[in-house]
mmCIF file with all atom_site columns, C-alpha atoms in Angstrom:
data_model
loop_
_atom_site.group_PDB
_atom_site.id
_atom_site.type_symbol
_atom_site.label_atom_id
_atom_site.label_alt_id
_atom_site.label_comp_id
_atom_site.label_asym_id
_atom_site.label_entity_id
_atom_site.label_seq_id
_atom_site.pdbx_PDB_ins_code
_atom_site.Cartn_x
_atom_site.Cartn_y
_atom_site.Cartn_z
_atom_site.occupancy
_atom_site.B_iso_or_equiv
_atom_site.pdbx_formal_charge
_atom_site.auth_seq_id
_atom_site.auth_comp_id
_atom_site.auth_asym_id
_atom_site.auth_atom_id
_atom_site.pdbx_PDB_model_num
ATOM 1   C CA . MET A 1 1   ? 41.006 -28.312 15.263 1.00 46.00 ? 1   MET A CA 1
ATOM 2   C CA . PRO A 1 2   ? 38.534 -31.210 15.663 1.00 51.00 ? 2   PRO A CA 1
ATOM 3   C CA . ALA A 1 3   ? 36.134 -30.877 18.579 1.00 53.00 ? 3   ALA A CA 1
ATOM 4   C CA . ALA A 1 4   ? 36.872 -33.060 21.589 1.00 62.00 ? 4   ALA A CA 1
ATOM 5   C CA . ALA A 1 5   ? 33.915 -35.244 20.638 1.00 61.00 ? 5   ALA A CA 1
ATOM 6   C CA . ASP A 1 6   ? 35.689 -36.094 17.384 1.00 69.00 ? 6   ASP A CA 1
ATOM 7   C CA . TRP A 1 7   ? 38.977 -37.053 19.042 1.00 81.00 ? 7   TRP A CA 1
ATOM 8   C CA . SER A 1 8   ? 40.408 -40.541 18.854 1.00 83.00 ? 8   SER A CA 1
ATOM 9   C CA . ASP A 1 9   ? 39.981 -42.866 21.817 1.00 87.00 ? 9   ASP A CA 1
ATOM 10  C CA . ARG A 1 10  ? 43.634 -42.298 22.667 1.00 88.00 ? 10  ARG A CA 1
ATOM 11  C CA . SER A 1 11  ? 43.236 -38.523 22.760 1.00 88.00 ? 11  SER A CA 1
ATOM 12  C CA . ARG A 1 12  ? 40.203 -38.795 25.006 1.00 90.00 ? 12  ARG A CA 1
ATOM 13  C CA . GLU A 1 13  ? 42.077 -41.153 27.311 1.00 92.00 ? 13  GLU A CA 1
ATOM 14  C CA . LEU A 1 14  ? 45.070 -38.804 27.529 1.00 93.00 ? 14  LEU A CA 1
ATOM 15  C CA . ALA A 1 15  ? 42.778 -35.866 28.245 1.00 92.00 ? 15  ALA A CA 1
ATOM 16  C CA . GLN A 1 16  ? 41.170 -37.792 31.095 1.00 93.00 ? 16  GLN A CA 1
ATOM 17  C CA . LEU A 1 17  ? 44.585 -38.729 32.498 1.00 93.00 ? 17  LEU A CA 1
ATOM 18  C CA . LEU A 1 18  ? 45.698 -35.106 32.350 1.00 94.00 ? 18  LEU A CA 1
ATOM 19  C CA . ALA A 1 19  ? 42.538 -33.999 34.127 1.00 93.00 ? 19  ALA A CA 1
ATOM 20  C CA . ARG A 1 20  ? 43.052 -36.569 36.883 1.00 93.00 ? 20  ARG A CA 1
ATOM 21  C CA . ALA A 1 21  ? 46.741 -35.685 37.176 1.00 92.00 ? 21  ALA A CA 1
ATOM 22  C CA . GLY A 1 22  ? 45.732 -32.048 37.535 1.00 91.00 ? 22  GLY A CA 1
ATOM 23  C CA . LEU A 1 23  ? 43.725 -33.091 40.593 1.00 92.00 ? 23  LEU A CA 1
ATOM 24  C CA . GLY A 1 24  ? 46.776 -34.782 42.113 1.00 89.00 ? 24  GLY A CA 1
ATOM 25  C CA . ASP A 1 25  ? 46.103 -38.368 40.964 1.00 90.00 ? 25  ASP A CA 1
ATOM 26  C CA . ARG A 1 26  ? 49.586 -39.937 40.915 1.00 88.00 ? 26  ARG A CA 1
ATOM 27  C CA . ALA A 1 27  ? 48.376 -43.220 39.415 1.00 89.00 ? 27  ALA A CA 1
ATOM 28  C CA . ALA A 1 28  ? 46.883 -41.316 36.477 1.00 90.00 ? 28  ALA A CA 1
ATOM 29  C CA . PHE A 1 29  ? 50.126 -39.394 36.095 1.00 91.00 ? 29  PHE A CA 1
ATOM 30  C CA . ALA A 1 30  ? 52.134 -42.637 36.045 1.00 89.00 ? 30  ALA A CA 1
ATOM 31  C CA . THR A 1 31  ? 49.812 -44.012 33.364 1.00 90.00 ? 31  THR A CA 1
ATOM 32  C CA . LEU A 1 32  ? 50.153 -40.790 31.383 1.00 92.00 ? 32  LEU A CA 1
ATOM 33  C CA . TYR A 1 33  ? 53.933 -41.182 31.551 1.00 90.00 ? 33  TYR A CA 1
ATOM 34  C CA . GLU A 1 34  ? 53.736 -44.772 30.322 1.00 88.00 ? 34  GLU A CA 1
ATOM 35  C CA . ARG A 1 35  ? 51.455 -43.794 27.416 1.00 89.00 ? 35  ARG A CA 1
ATOM 36  C CA . THR A 1 36  ? 53.444 -40.765 26.232 1.00 91.00 ? 36  THR A CA 1
ATOM 37  C CA . SER A 1 37  ? 57.082 -40.932 27.382 1.00 89.00 ? 37  SER A CA 1
ATOM 38  C CA . ALA A 1 38  ? 58.397 -42.737 24.295 1.00 89.00 ? 38  ALA A CA 1
ATOM 39  C CA . HIS A 1 39  ? 56.890 -40.102 22.007 1.00 89.00 ? 39  HIS A CA 1
ATOM 40  C CA . LEU A 1 40  ? 58.102 -37.169 24.099 1.00 91.00 ? 40  LEU A CA 1
ATOM 41  C CA . PHE A 1 41  ? 61.574 -38.647 24.463 1.00 89.00 ? 41  PHE A CA 1
ATOM 42  C CA . ALA A 1 42  ? 61.784 -38.833 20.661 1.00 89.00 ? 42  ALA A CA 1
ATOM 43  C CA . VAL A 1 43  ? 60.702 -35.173 20.463 1.00 87.00 ? 43  VAL A CA 1
ATOM 44  C CA . VAL A 1 44  ? 63.405 -34.139 22.930 1.00 89.00 ? 44  VAL A CA 1
ATOM 45  C CA . LEU A 1 45  ? 66.037 -36.298 21.236 1.00 86.00 ? 45  LEU A CA 1
ATOM 46  C CA . ARG A 1 46  ? 65.383 -34.677 17.866 1.00 86.00 ? 46  ARG A CA 1
ATOM 47  C CA . ILE A 1 47  ? 66.307 -31.323 19.415 1.00 84.00 ? 47  ILE A CA 1
ATOM 48  C CA . ASN A 1 48  ? 69.027 -32.426 21.836 1.00 84.00 ? 48  ASN A CA 1
ATOM 49  C CA . ARG A 1 49  ? 70.992 -35.379 20.450 1.00 83.00 ? 49  ARG A CA 1
ATOM 50  C CA . ASP A 1 50  ? 72.744 -36.114 23.729 1.00 85.00 ? 50  ASP A CA 1
ATOM 51  C CA . ARG A 1 51  ? 70.816 -39.083 25.149 1.00 86.00 ? 51  ARG A CA 1
ATOM 52  C CA . ALA A 1 52  ? 71.986 -38.433 28.700 1.00 86.00 ? 52  ALA A CA 1
ATOM 53  C CA . GLN A 1 53  ? 70.803 -34.827 28.565 1.00 86.00 ? 53  GLN A CA 1
ATOM 54  C CA . ALA A 1 54  ? 67.588 -35.943 26.881 1.00 88.00 ? 54  ALA A CA 1
ATOM 55  C CA . GLU A 1 55  ? 66.856 -38.262 29.834 1.00 88.00 ? 55  GLU A CA 1
ATOM 56  C CA . ASP A 1 56  ? 67.324 -35.337 32.221 1.00 88.00 ? 56  ASP A CA 1
ATOM 57  C CA . ILE A 1 57  ? 65.146 -33.078 30.069 1.00 90.00 ? 57  ILE A CA 1
ATOM 58  C CA . LEU A 1 58  ? 62.412 -35.712 29.893 1.00 90.00 ? 58  LEU A CA 1
ATOM 59  C CA . GLN A 1 59  ? 62.253 -35.792 33.685 1.00 89.00 ? 59  GLN A CA 1
ATOM 60  C CA . GLU A 1 60  ? 61.978 -31.991 33.720 1.00 89.00 ? 60  GLU A CA 1
ATOM 61  C CA . VAL A 1 61  ? 59.188 -32.201 31.130 1.00 91.00 ? 61  VAL A CA 1
ATOM 62  C CA . TYR A 1 62  ? 57.097 -34.465 33.328 1.00 91.00 ? 62  TYR A CA 1
ATOM 63  C CA . VAL A 1 63  ? 57.773 -32.319 36.387 1.00 90.00 ? 63  VAL A CA 1
ATOM 64  C CA . ASN A 1 64  ? 56.328 -29.428 34.355 1.00 90.00 ? 64  ASN A CA 1
ATOM 65  C CA . VAL A 1 65  ? 53.390 -31.559 33.220 1.00 92.00 ? 65  VAL A CA 1
ATOM 66  C CA . TRP A 1 66  ? 52.606 -32.585 36.795 1.00 91.00 ? 66  TRP A CA 1
ATOM 67  C CA . ARG A 1 67  ? 52.627 -28.976 37.919 1.00 90.00 ? 67  ARG A CA 1
ATOM 68  C CA . SER A 1 68  ? 50.676 -27.549 34.986 1.00 91.00 ? 68  SER A CA 1
ATOM 69  C CA . ALA A 1 69  ? 48.259 -30.360 34.106 1.00 92.00 ? 69  ALA A CA 1
ATOM 70  C CA . GLN A 1 70  ? 45.363 -28.224 35.351 1.00 91.00 ? 70  GLN A CA 1
ATOM 71  C CA . SER A 1 71  ? 46.176 -25.616 32.708 1.00 92.00 ? 71  SER A CA 1
ATOM 72  C CA . PHE A 1 72  ? 45.509 -28.006 29.811 1.00 92.00 ? 72  PHE A CA 1
ATOM 73  C CA . ASP A 1 73  ? 42.581 -26.672 27.791 1.00 89.00 ? 73  ASP A CA 1
ATOM 74  C CA . ALA A 1 74  ? 40.861 -29.187 25.540 1.00 84.00 ? 74  ALA A CA 1
ATOM 75  C CA . ALA A 1 75  ? 39.299 -26.310 23.592 1.00 84.00 ? 75  ALA A CA 1
ATOM 76  C CA . GLN A 1 76  ? 42.736 -25.098 22.532 1.00 86.00 ? 76  GLN A CA 1
ATOM 77  C CA . SER A 1 77  ? 44.624 -28.273 21.606 1.00 86.00 ? 77  SER A CA 1
ATOM 78  C CA . GLN A 1 78  ? 44.634 -32.030 21.754 1.00 89.00 ? 78  GLN A CA 1
ATOM 79  C CA . PRO A 1 79  ? 46.492 -33.546 24.737 1.00 91.00 ? 79  PRO A CA 1
ATOM 80  C CA . LEU A 1 80  ? 49.416 -34.989 22.795 1.00 89.00 ? 80  LEU A CA 1
ATOM 81  C CA . THR A 1 81  ? 49.863 -31.694 20.950 1.00 90.00 ? 81  THR A CA 1
ATOM 82  C CA . TRP A 1 82  ? 50.004 -29.884 24.282 1.00 93.00 ? 82  TRP A CA 1
ATOM 83  C CA . LEU A 1 83  ? 52.449 -32.416 25.756 1.00 93.00 ? 83  LEU A CA 1
ATOM 84  C CA . THR A 1 84  ? 54.638 -32.220 22.651 1.00 91.00 ? 84  THR A CA 1
ATOM 85  C CA . SER A 1 85  ? 54.740 -28.441 22.964 1.00 89.00 ? 85  SER A CA 1
ATOM 86  C CA . VAL A 1 86  ? 55.850 -28.704 26.600 1.00 91.00 ? 86  VAL A CA 1
ATOM 87  C CA . ALA A 1 87  ? 58.602 -31.163 25.628 1.00 90.00 ? 87  ALA A CA 1
ATOM 88  C CA . ARG A 1 88  ? 59.773 -29.128 22.641 1.00 89.00 ? 88  ARG A CA 1
ATOM 89  C CA . ASN A 1 89  ? 59.930 -25.891 24.625 1.00 88.00 ? 89  ASN A CA 1
ATOM 90  C CA . ARG A 1 90  ? 61.843 -27.546 27.453 1.00 88.00 ? 90  ARG A CA 1
ATOM 91  C CA . ALA A 1 91  ? 64.349 -29.081 25.034 1.00 86.00 ? 91  ALA A CA 1
ATOM 92  C CA . ILE A 1 92  ? 64.866 -25.758 23.236 1.00 87.00 ? 92  ILE A CA 1
ATOM 93  C CA . ASP A 1 93  ? 65.351 -24.008 26.576 1.00 84.00 ? 93  ASP A CA 1
ATOM 94  C CA . SER A 1 94  ? 68.012 -26.540 27.502 1.00 80.00 ? 94  SER A CA 1
ATOM 95  C CA . LEU A 1 95  ? 69.944 -25.747 24.324 1.00 78.00 ? 95  LEU A CA 1
ATOM 96  C CA . ARG A 1 96  ? 69.696 -22.031 25.028 1.00 76.00 ? 96  ARG A CA 1
ATOM 97  C CA . ARG A 1 97  ? 71.013 -22.551 28.541 1.00 72.00 ? 97  ARG A CA 1
ATOM 98  C CA . ALA A 1 98  ? 73.886 -24.647 27.225 1.00 65.00 ? 98  ALA A CA 1
ATOM 99  C CA . GLN A 1 99  ? 74.796 -22.003 24.638 1.00 61.00 ? 99  GLN A CA 1
ATOM 100 C CA . SER A 1 100 ? 74.878 -19.314 27.320 1.00 51.00 ? 100 SER A CA 1
ATOM 101 C CA . GLN A 1 101 ? 77.325 -21.249 29.488 1.00 45.00 ? 101 GLN A CA 1
ATOM 102 C CA . PRO A 1 102 ? 81.080 -21.721 28.933 1.00 43.00 ? 102 PRO A CA 1
ATOM 103 C CA . GLN A 1 103 ? 81.766 -25.024 27.232 1.00 40.00 ? 103 GLN A CA 1
ATOM 104 C CA . ILE A 1 104 ? 84.305 -27.001 29.239 1.00 36.00 ? 104 ILE A CA 1
ATOM 105 C CA . GLN A 1 105 ? 85.674 -30.217 27.789 1.00 37.00 ? 105 GLN A CA 1
ATOM 106 C CA . ALA A 1 106 ? 86.436 -32.584 30.627 1.00 37.00 ? 106 ALA A CA 1
ATOM 107 C CA . ALA A 1 107 ? 89.573 -34.668 30.362 1.00 37.00 ? 107 ALA A CA 1
ATOM 108 C CA . PRO A 1 108 ? 88.850 -38.346 29.677 1.00 40.00 ? 108 PRO A CA 1
ATOM 109 C CA . THR A 1 109 ? 89.048 -40.594 32.715 1.00 38.00 ? 109 THR A CA 1
ATOM 110 C CA . SER A 1 110 ? 89.603 -44.276 32.979 1.00 38.00 ? 110 SER A CA 1
ATOM 111 C CA . GLY A 1 111 ? 87.126 -44.802 35.785 1.00 42.00 ? 111 GLY A CA 1
ATOM 112 C CA . GLY A 1 112 ? 86.088 -43.522 39.183 1.00 40.00 ? 112 GLY A CA 1
ATOM 113 C CA . ASP A 1 113 ? 83.034 -41.742 40.483 1.00 39.00 ? 113 ASP A CA 1
ATOM 114 C CA . ASP A 1 114 ? 83.156 -38.847 37.982 1.00 38.00 ? 114 ASP A CA 1
ATOM 115 C CA . ALA A 1 115 ? 83.134 -41.178 34.992 1.00 34.00 ? 115 ALA A CA 1
ATOM 116 C CA . GLU A 1 116 ? 80.277 -43.157 36.507 1.00 35.00 ? 116 GLU A CA 1
ATOM 117 C CA . ASP A 1 117 ? 78.194 -40.054 37.101 1.00 36.00 ? 117 ASP A CA 1
ATOM 118 C CA . THR A 1 118 ? 78.830 -38.711 33.607 1.00 34.00 ? 118 THR A CA 1
ATOM 119 C CA . ASP A 1 119 ? 77.759 -41.736 31.605 1.00 36.00 ? 119 ASP A CA 1
ATOM 120 C CA . VAL A 1 120 ? 75.151 -43.349 33.817 1.00 37.00 ? 120 VAL A CA 1
ATOM 121 C CA . TYR A 1 121 ? 72.209 -42.197 31.675 1.00 37.00 ? 121 TYR A CA 1
ATOM 122 C CA . ASP A 1 122 ? 74.033 -43.288 28.509 1.00 38.00 ? 122 ASP A CA 1
ATOM 123 C CA . LYS A 1 123 ? 74.302 -46.760 29.968 1.00 39.00 ? 123 LYS A CA 1
ATOM 124 C CA . LEU A 1 124 ? 70.644 -46.732 30.968 1.00 41.00 ? 124 LEU A CA 1
ATOM 125 C CA . ALA A 1 125 ? 69.270 -45.190 27.771 1.00 41.00 ? 125 ALA A CA 1
ATOM 126 C CA . ASP A 1 126 ? 68.909 -48.372 25.747 1.00 42.00 ? 126 ASP A CA 1
ATOM 127 C CA . ASP A 1 127 ? 65.977 -50.017 24.008 1.00 42.00 ? 127 ASP A CA 1
ATOM 128 C CA . SER A 1 128 ? 64.621 -51.464 27.241 1.00 46.00 ? 128 SER A CA 1
ATOM 129 C CA . ALA A 1 129 ? 62.381 -49.537 29.589 1.00 48.00 ? 129 ALA A CA 1
ATOM 130 C CA . GLY A 1 130 ? 64.255 -46.649 31.166 1.00 51.00 ? 130 GLY A CA 1
ATOM 131 C CA . PRO A 1 131 ? 64.601 -46.184 34.916 1.00 51.00 ? 131 PRO A CA 1
ATOM 132 C CA . LEU A 1 132 ? 61.907 -43.524 35.098 1.00 52.00 ? 132 LEU A CA 1
ATOM 133 C CA . GLU A 1 133 ? 59.485 -45.660 33.104 1.00 48.00 ? 133 GLU A CA 1
ATOM 134 C CA . LEU A 1 134 ? 60.171 -48.645 35.351 1.00 48.00 ? 134 LEU A CA 1
ATOM 135 C CA . LEU A 1 135 ? 59.690 -46.414 38.363 1.00 50.00 ? 135 LEU A CA 1
ATOM 136 C CA . SER A 1 136 ? 56.341 -45.229 37.008 1.00 46.00 ? 136 SER A CA 1
ATOM 137 C CA . ARG A 1 137 ? 55.149 -48.744 36.197 1.00 47.00 ? 137 ARG A CA 1
ATOM 138 C CA . ALA A 1 138 ? 56.034 -49.919 39.667 1.00 42.00 ? 138 ALA A CA 1
ATOM 139 C CA . ALA A 1 139 ? 54.626 -46.911 41.516 1.00 44.00 ? 139 ALA A CA 1
ATOM 140 C CA . GLU A 1 140 ? 52.068 -49.004 43.361 1.00 40.00 ? 140 GLU A CA 1
ATOM 141 C CA . ALA A 1 141 ? 53.965 -52.275 43.434 1.00 50.00 ? 141 ALA A CA 1
ATOM 142 C CA . ARG A 1 142 ? 55.417 -53.893 46.518 1.00 63.00 ? 142 ARG A CA 1
ATOM 143 C CA . ALA A 1 143 ? 58.653 -54.301 44.580 1.00 69.00 ? 143 ALA A CA 1
ATOM 144 C CA . LEU A 1 144 ? 59.154 -50.541 44.608 1.00 69.00 ? 144 LEU A CA 1
ATOM 145 C CA . THR A 1 145 ? 58.992 -50.399 48.397 1.00 73.00 ? 145 THR A CA 1
ATOM 146 C CA . HIS A 1 146 ? 61.536 -53.176 48.627 1.00 77.00 ? 146 HIS A CA 1
ATOM 147 C CA . CYS A 1 147 ? 63.847 -51.536 46.090 1.00 81.00 ? 147 CYS A CA 1
ATOM 148 C CA . MET A 1 148 ? 63.564 -48.118 47.699 1.00 80.00 ? 148 MET A CA 1
ATOM 149 C CA . GLU A 1 149 ? 64.627 -49.637 51.009 1.00 82.00 ? 149 GLU A CA 1
ATOM 150 C CA . GLY A 1 150 ? 67.833 -50.789 49.327 1.00 86.00 ? 150 GLY A CA 1
ATOM 151 C CA . LEU A 1 151 ? 68.893 -47.202 48.600 1.00 87.00 ? 151 LEU A CA 1
ATOM 152 C CA . SER A 1 152 ? 70.925 -45.044 50.919 1.00 89.00 ? 152 SER A CA 1
ATOM 153 C CA . ALA A 1 153 ? 68.956 -42.473 52.892 1.00 87.00 ? 153 ALA A CA 1
ATOM 154 C CA . PRO A 1 154 ? 70.134 -39.511 50.727 1.00 88.00 ? 154 PRO A CA 1
ATOM 155 C CA . GLN A 1 155 ? 69.351 -41.409 47.514 1.00 87.00 ? 155 GLN A CA 1
ATOM 156 C CA . ARG A 1 156 ? 65.912 -42.406 48.763 1.00 85.00 ? 156 ARG A CA 1
ATOM 157 C CA . GLN A 1 157 ? 65.076 -38.883 49.860 1.00 84.00 ? 157 GLN A CA 1
ATOM 158 C CA . SER A 1 158 ? 66.313 -37.240 46.669 1.00 86.00 ? 158 SER A CA 1
ATOM 159 C CA . VAL A 1 159 ? 64.395 -39.648 44.409 1.00 80.00 ? 159 VAL A CA 1
ATOM 160 C CA . ALA A 1 160 ? 61.230 -39.214 46.473 1.00 77.00 ? 160 ALA A CA 1
ATOM 161 C CA . LEU A 1 161 ? 61.460 -35.433 46.211 1.00 78.00 ? 161 LEU A CA 1
ATOM 162 C CA . ALA A 1 162 ? 62.360 -35.438 42.505 1.00 76.00 ? 162 ALA A CA 1
ATOM 163 C CA . PHE A 1 163 ? 59.874 -38.030 41.285 1.00 67.00 ? 163 PHE A CA 1
ATOM 164 C CA . PHE A 1 164 ? 57.002 -38.288 43.726 1.00 60.00 ? 164 PHE A CA 1
ATOM 165 C CA . ASP A 1 165 ? 56.952 -34.639 44.832 1.00 58.00 ? 165 ASP A CA 1
ATOM 166 C CA . GLY A 1 166 ? 57.824 -33.301 41.364 1.00 61.00 ? 166 GLY A CA 1
ATOM 167 C CA . LEU A 1 167 ? 60.760 -31.115 42.396 1.00 69.00 ? 167 LEU A CA 1
ATOM 168 C CA . SER A 1 168 ? 63.521 -30.172 39.979 1.00 77.00 ? 168 SER A CA 1
ATOM 169 C CA . HIS A 1 169 ? 67.096 -31.144 40.797 1.00 81.00 ? 169 HIS A CA 1
ATOM 170 C CA . ALA A 1 170 ? 67.803 -27.550 41.822 1.00 84.00 ? 170 ALA A CA 1
ATOM 171 C CA . GLU A 1 171 ? 64.802 -27.509 44.161 1.00 81.00 ? 171 GLU A CA 1
ATOM 172 C CA . VAL A 1 172 ? 65.836 -30.833 45.690 1.00 84.00 ? 172 VAL A CA 1
ATOM 173 C CA . ALA A 1 173 ? 69.326 -29.444 46.259 1.00 87.00 ? 173 ALA A CA 1
ATOM 174 C CA . ASP A 1 174 ? 67.850 -26.375 47.917 1.00 86.00 ? 174 ASP A CA 1
ATOM 175 C CA . GLN A 1 175 ? 65.537 -28.408 50.145 1.00 81.00 ? 175 GLN A CA 1
ATOM 176 C CA . LEU A 1 176 ? 68.268 -30.838 51.194 1.00 86.00 ? 176 LEU A CA 1
ATOM 177 C CA . GLN A 1 177 ? 70.835 -28.025 51.445 1.00 89.00 ? 177 GLN A CA 1
ATOM 178 C CA . GLN A 1 178 ? 73.280 -29.947 49.280 1.00 91.00 ? 178 GLN A CA 1
ATOM 179 C CA . PRO A 1 179 ? 75.294 -28.999 46.162 1.00 92.00 ? 179 PRO A CA 1
ATOM 180 C CA . LEU A 1 180 ? 73.401 -29.467 42.894 1.00 90.00 ? 180 LEU A CA 1
ATOM 181 C CA . GLY A 1 181 ? 76.041 -31.850 41.541 1.00 90.00 ? 181 GLY A CA 1
ATOM 182 C CA . THR A 1 182 ? 75.745 -34.034 44.635 1.00 92.00 ? 182 THR A CA 1
ATOM 183 C CA . VAL A 1 183 ? 71.965 -34.262 44.286 1.00 90.00 ? 183 VAL A CA 1
ATOM 184 C CA . LYS A 1 184 ? 72.212 -35.140 40.586 1.00 88.00 ? 184 LYS A CA 1
ATOM 185 C CA . SER A 1 185 ? 74.677 -37.876 41.472 1.00 90.00 ? 185 SER A CA 1
ATOM 186 C CA . TRP A 1 186 ? 72.331 -39.254 44.142 1.00 90.00 ? 186 TRP A CA 1
ATOM 187 C CA . VAL A 1 187 ? 69.359 -39.268 41.764 1.00 86.00 ? 187 VAL A CA 1
ATOM 188 C CA . ARG A 1 188 ? 71.253 -40.873 38.891 1.00 86.00 ? 188 ARG A CA 1
ATOM 189 C CA . ARG A 1 189 ? 72.808 -43.588 41.029 1.00 88.00 ? 189 ARG A CA 1
ATOM 190 C CA . ALA A 1 190 ? 69.478 -44.230 42.725 1.00 86.00 ? 190 ALA A CA 1
ATOM 191 C CA . LEU A 1 191 ? 67.705 -44.611 39.370 1.00 82.00 ? 191 LEU A CA 1
ATOM 192 C CA . MET A 1 192 ? 70.402 -46.991 38.183 1.00 85.00 ? 192 MET A CA 1
ATOM 193 C CA . ALA A 1 193 ? 70.039 -49.085 41.339 1.00 86.00 ? 193 ALA A CA 1
ATOM 194 C CA . LEU A 1 194 ? 66.240 -49.024 41.100 1.00 80.00 ? 194 LEU A CA 1
ATOM 195 C CA . LYS A 1 195 ? 66.326 -50.117 37.483 1.00 79.00 ? 195 LYS A CA 1
ATOM 196 C CA . GLY A 1 196 ? 68.420 -53.169 38.339 1.00 82.00 ? 196 GLY A CA 1
ATOM 197 C CA . CYS A 1 197 ? 66.296 -54.016 41.362 1.00 83.00 ? 197 CYS A CA 1
ATOM 198 C CA . LEU A 1 198 ? 62.962 -53.599 39.566 1.00 76.00 ? 198 LEU A CA 1
ATOM 199 C CA . GLU A 1 199 ? 64.122 -55.594 36.547 1.00 78.00 ? 199 GLU A CA 1
ATOM 200 C CA . ALA A 1 200 ? 65.169 -58.400 38.896 1.00 80.00 ? 200 ALA A CA 1
ATOM 201 C CA . ALA A 1 201 ? 61.754 -58.236 40.597 1.00 73.00 ? 201 ALA A CA 1
ATOM 202 C CA . VAL A 1 202 ? 59.983 -58.501 37.235 1.00 70.00 ? 202 VAL A CA 1
ATOM 203 C CA . GLN A 1 203 ? 62.131 -61.478 36.274 1.00 75.00 ? 203 GLN A CA 1
ATOM 204 C CA . ARG A 1 204 ? 61.356 -63.206 39.577 1.00 73.00 ? 204 ARG A CA 1
ATOM 205 C CA . ASP A 1 205 ? 57.657 -62.553 39.053 1.00 64.00 ? 205 ASP A CA 1
ATOM 206 C CA . VAL A 1 206 ? 57.777 -64.011 35.542 1.00 65.00 ? 206 VAL A CA 1
ATOM 207 C CA . ALA A 1 207 ? 59.729 -67.037 36.764 1.00 72.00 ? 207 ALA A CA 1
ATOM 208 C CA . GLY A 1 208 ? 57.222 -67.545 39.563 1.00 68.00 ? 208 GLY A CA 1
ATOM 209 C CA . ARG A 1 209 ? 54.384 -67.664 37.074 1.00 63.00 ? 209 ARG A CA 1
ATOM 210 C CA . GLY A 1 210 ? 56.191 -70.200 34.893 1.00 61.00 ? 210 GLY A CA 1
#
């Protein structure tokens, strides 16, 4: 493997971001997400073809990265190689978990809360920036504060715990003493609402500059 001194500028930048994230630098972590999420999402999607599940897995990947950034060793691998390994292992684990659980085919529904919860990530997983990416980009923006205030208290708390504190959905459910399915619903609906609000804020900002 090439020595760190021979790395590309991008590899050196990612290594620096990982080091800062390992020290608790949230801005560096948000930048790391912006620089690498498209690549890691493609890695996950090659293993798990379900885009909705891939969105969930990608969030889990970055929770793992946030927690284990200090363990990255530049002498062992380049940063993107290490990140890709984390994403690949998480995606493979998700398939193993799915194979170990009974497969239940839900009856189709014409609408209602269940249908909305099931396909919300499918609706969000388009070619535009995803809700998590928008959330990362706006981490220090006033627009985020405004948009967060528009969420219900449970949605706001669950998103804060999941994204800013790096907890998994199961850990959020445990901390809030709520069913896992309820917490997932809160997070998904909150991300959908945040995406719409942040996109509107960006559009207003662009219009204001025109």
